[in-house]
Coordinates of C-alpha atoms in Angstrom, one line a residue:
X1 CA -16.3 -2.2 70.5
X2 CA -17.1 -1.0 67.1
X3 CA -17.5 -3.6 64.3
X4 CA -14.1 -3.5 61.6
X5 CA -15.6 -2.4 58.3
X6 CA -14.4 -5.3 55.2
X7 CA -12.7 -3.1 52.0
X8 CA -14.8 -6.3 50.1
X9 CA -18.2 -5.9 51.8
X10 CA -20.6 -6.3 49.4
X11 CA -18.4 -8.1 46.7
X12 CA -19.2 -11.4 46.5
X13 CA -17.4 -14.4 43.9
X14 CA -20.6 -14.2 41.4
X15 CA -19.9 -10.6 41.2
X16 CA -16.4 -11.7 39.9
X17 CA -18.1 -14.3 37.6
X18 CA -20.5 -11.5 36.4
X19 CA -17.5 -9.3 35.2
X20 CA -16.1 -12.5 33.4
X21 CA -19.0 -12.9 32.1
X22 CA -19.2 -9.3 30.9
X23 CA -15.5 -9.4 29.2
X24 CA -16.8 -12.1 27.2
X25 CA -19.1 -10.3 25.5
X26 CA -16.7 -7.6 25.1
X27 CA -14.2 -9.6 23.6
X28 CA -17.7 -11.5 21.2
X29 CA -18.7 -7.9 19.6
X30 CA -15.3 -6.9 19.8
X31 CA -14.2 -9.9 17.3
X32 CA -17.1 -9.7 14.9
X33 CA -16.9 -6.3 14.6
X34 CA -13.1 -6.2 14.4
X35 CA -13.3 -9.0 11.3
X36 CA -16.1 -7.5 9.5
X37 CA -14.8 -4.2 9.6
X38 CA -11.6 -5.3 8.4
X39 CA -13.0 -7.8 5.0
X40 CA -14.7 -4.7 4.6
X41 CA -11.8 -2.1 5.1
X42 CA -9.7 -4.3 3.3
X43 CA -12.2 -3.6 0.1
X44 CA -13.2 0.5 1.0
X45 CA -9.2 0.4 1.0
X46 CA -8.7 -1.2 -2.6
X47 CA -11.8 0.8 -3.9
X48 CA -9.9 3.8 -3.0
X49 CA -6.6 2.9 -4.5
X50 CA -8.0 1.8 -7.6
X51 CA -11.1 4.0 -7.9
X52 CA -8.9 7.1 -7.8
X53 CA -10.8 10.4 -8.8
X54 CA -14.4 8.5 -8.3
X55 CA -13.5 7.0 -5.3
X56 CA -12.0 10.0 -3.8
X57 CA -15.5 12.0 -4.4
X58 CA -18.0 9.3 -3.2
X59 CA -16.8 7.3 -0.7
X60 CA -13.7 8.8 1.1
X61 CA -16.4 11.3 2.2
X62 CA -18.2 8.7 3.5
X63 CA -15.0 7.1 5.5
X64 CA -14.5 10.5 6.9
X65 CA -17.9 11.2 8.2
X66 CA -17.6 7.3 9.9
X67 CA -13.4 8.5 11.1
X68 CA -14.2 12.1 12.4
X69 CA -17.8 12.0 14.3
X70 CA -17.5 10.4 17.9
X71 CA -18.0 7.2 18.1
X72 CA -20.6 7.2 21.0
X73 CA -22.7 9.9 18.5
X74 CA -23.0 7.5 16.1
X75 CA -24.1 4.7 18.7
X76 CA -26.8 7.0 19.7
X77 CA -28.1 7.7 16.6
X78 CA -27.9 4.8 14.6
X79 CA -29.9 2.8 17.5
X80 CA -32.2 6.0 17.4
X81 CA -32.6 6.2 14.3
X82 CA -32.8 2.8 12.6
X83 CA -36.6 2.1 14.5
X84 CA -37.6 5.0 12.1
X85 CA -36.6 3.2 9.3
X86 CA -37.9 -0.4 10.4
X87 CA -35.5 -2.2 11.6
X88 CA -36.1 -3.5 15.1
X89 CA -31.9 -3.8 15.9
X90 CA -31.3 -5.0 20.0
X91 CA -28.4 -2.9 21.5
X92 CA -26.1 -5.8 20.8
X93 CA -26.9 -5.8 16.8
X94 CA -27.0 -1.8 16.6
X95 CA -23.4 -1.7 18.2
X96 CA -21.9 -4.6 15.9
X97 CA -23.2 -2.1 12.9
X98 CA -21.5 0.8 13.8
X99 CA -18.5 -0.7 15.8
X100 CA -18.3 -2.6 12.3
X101 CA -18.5 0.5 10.3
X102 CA -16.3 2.3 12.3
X103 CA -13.5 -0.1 11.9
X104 CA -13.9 -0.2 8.0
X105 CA -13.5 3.3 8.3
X106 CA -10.4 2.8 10.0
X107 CA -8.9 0.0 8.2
X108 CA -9.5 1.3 4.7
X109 CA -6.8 3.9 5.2
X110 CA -4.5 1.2 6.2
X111 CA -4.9 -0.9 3.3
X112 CA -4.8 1.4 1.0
X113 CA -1.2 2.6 2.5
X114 CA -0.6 -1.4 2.6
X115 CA -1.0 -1.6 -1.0
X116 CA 0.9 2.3 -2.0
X117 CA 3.9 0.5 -0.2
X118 CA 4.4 -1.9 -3.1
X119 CA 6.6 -0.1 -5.5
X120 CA 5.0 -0.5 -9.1
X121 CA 8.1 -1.8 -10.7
X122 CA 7.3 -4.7 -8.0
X123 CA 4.3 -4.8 -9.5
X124 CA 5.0 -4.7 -12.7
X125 CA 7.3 -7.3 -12.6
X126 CA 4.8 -9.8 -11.6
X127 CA 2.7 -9.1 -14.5
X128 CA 5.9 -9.6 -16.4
X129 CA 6.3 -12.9 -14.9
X130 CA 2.8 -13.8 -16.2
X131 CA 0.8 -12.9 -12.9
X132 CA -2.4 -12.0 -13.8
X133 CA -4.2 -8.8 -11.5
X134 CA -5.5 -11.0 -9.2
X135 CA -2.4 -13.2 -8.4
X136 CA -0.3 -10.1 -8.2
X137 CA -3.2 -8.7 -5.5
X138 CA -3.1 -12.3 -3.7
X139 CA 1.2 -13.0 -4.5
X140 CA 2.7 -10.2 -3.7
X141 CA 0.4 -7.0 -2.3
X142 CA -0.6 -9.1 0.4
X143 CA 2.3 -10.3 2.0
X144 CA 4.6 -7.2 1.3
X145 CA 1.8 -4.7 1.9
X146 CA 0.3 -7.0 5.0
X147 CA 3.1 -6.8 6.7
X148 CA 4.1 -3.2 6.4
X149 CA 1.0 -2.4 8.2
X150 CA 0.1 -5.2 10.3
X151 CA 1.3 -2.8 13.2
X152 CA -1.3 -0.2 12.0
X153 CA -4.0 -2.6 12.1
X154 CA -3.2 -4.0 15.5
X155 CA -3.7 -0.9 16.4
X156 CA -6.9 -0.3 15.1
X157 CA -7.9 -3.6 16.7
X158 CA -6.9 -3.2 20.1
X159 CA -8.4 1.1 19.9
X160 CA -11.9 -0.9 18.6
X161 CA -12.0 -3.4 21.3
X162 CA -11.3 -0.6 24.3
X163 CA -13.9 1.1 22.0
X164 CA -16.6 -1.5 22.0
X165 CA -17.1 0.1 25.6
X166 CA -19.1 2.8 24.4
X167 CA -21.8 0.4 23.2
X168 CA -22.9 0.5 27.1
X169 CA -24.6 3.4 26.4
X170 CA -27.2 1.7 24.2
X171 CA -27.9 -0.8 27.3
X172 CA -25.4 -3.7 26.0
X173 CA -24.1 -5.4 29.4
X174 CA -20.2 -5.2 28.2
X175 CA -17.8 -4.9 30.8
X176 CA -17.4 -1.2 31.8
X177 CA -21.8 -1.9 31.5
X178 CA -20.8 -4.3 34.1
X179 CA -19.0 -2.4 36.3
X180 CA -20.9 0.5 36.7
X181 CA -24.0 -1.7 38.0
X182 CA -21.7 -3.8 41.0
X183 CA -20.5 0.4 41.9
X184 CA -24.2 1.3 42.0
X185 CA -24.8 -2.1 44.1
X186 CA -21.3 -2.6 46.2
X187 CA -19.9 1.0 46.3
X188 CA -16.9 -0.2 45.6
X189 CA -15.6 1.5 42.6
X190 CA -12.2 1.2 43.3
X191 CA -12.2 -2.5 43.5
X192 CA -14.8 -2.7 40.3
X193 CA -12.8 -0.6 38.1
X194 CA -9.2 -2.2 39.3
X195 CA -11.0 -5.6 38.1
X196 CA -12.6 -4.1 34.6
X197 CA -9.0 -2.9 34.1
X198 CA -7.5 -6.1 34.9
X199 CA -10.0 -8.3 32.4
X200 CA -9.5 -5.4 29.2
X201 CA -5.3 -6.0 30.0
X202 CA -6.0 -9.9 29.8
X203 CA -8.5 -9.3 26.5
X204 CA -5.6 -6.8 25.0
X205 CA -2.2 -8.7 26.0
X206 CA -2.1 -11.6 24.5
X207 CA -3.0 -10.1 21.4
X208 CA -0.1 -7.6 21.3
X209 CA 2.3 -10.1 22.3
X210 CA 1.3 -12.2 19.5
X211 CA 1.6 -9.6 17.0
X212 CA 5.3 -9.0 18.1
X213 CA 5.8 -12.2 18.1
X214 CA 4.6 -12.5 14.1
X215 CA 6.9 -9.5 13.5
X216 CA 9.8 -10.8 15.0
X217 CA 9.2 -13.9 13.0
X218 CA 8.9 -12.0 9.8
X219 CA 11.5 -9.9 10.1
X220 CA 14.0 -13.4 10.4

């Protein structure tokens, strides 16, 4: 009698903890990166509005370079490259920088549409009212523009956080990282990659659902 082959031989319950494991540290660079990049994008985005001409020729060029190279070329290169220039950057660091970067890149667009969707007799008359530049930014930008393109930055954030699985290629033990060692191990890829899937929709839902849920509140 032959023995029955197991479709789970060689998967064991710490394999499952080591995926866990592993999607935490996806969602960790994921969330740093994701709020840098956007304080930052948030600023390249104002810049651009208000900079104009001089803004347009330095560092919208910049952006672009950041918006149109691949992401995992950049990876590559920045960890390559930064030794050269003396700074001793572990995989984890190097990915923050550039996942960070990348999503400034991203976001400044987005603000700067957030703020072009104020109308300038809005504007206006909030300096009217006796709103100083600031206070109009924080009063009545923010809100109005926020919301107009929340649904553009959720997207950015959930694109960088399926993103952050590039940074495997530096050596960073992130989830798909994760995966492809227990398919080396179990040769179960299948069953790995079902899994990885099943942690990046429990890292991704709830944050969709709670920006529809925000959206349906504001639009009440």
């Amino acid at each position: 009698m032959q023995p029955s082959l197991s479709f789970f031989s060689g998967f064991t319950p710490n394999d499952l903890w080591f995926l866990a494991e592993a999607a935490l540290r996806t969602l960790w660079i994921s969330a740093l990166s994701i709020s840098i990049g956007t304080v930052l994008g948030a600023i390249f985005g104002w810049i651009l509005y208000e900079g104009k001409l001089t803004a347009t020729l330095t560092l919208a060029p910049v952006l672009d370079v950041f918006r149109s190279v691949p992401l995992i070329i950049q990876l590559v290169l920045f960890y390559n490259f930064a030794p050269i220039v003396g700074l001793d950057l572990d995989p984890f660091a190097s990915g923050v920088v550039i996942l960070t970067i990348y999503t400034a890149a991203l976001v400044a667009n987005v603000a700067r549409g957030g703020i072009e969707a104020v109308g300038l007799p809005m504007r206006r008359a909030a300096r009217s009212l006796g709103m100083t530049y600031w206070q109009d930014l924080r009063h009545v930008v923010l809100p109005i523009g926020g919301r107009a393109v929340f649904p553009a930055w959720v997207g950015v954030a959930l694109g960088v956080m399926k993103d952050s699985a590039l940074v495997s290629v530096l050596g960073y033990v992130e989830l798909l990282k994760a995966s492809q060692i227990l398919i080396t191990r179990t040769q179960e890829p299948f069953l790995i990659l079902t899994l990885a899937g099943a942690f990046y929709f429990a890292l991704s839902y709830p944050v969709s659902r709670f920006a529809a849920s925000l959206e349906r509140k504001w639009a009440q």
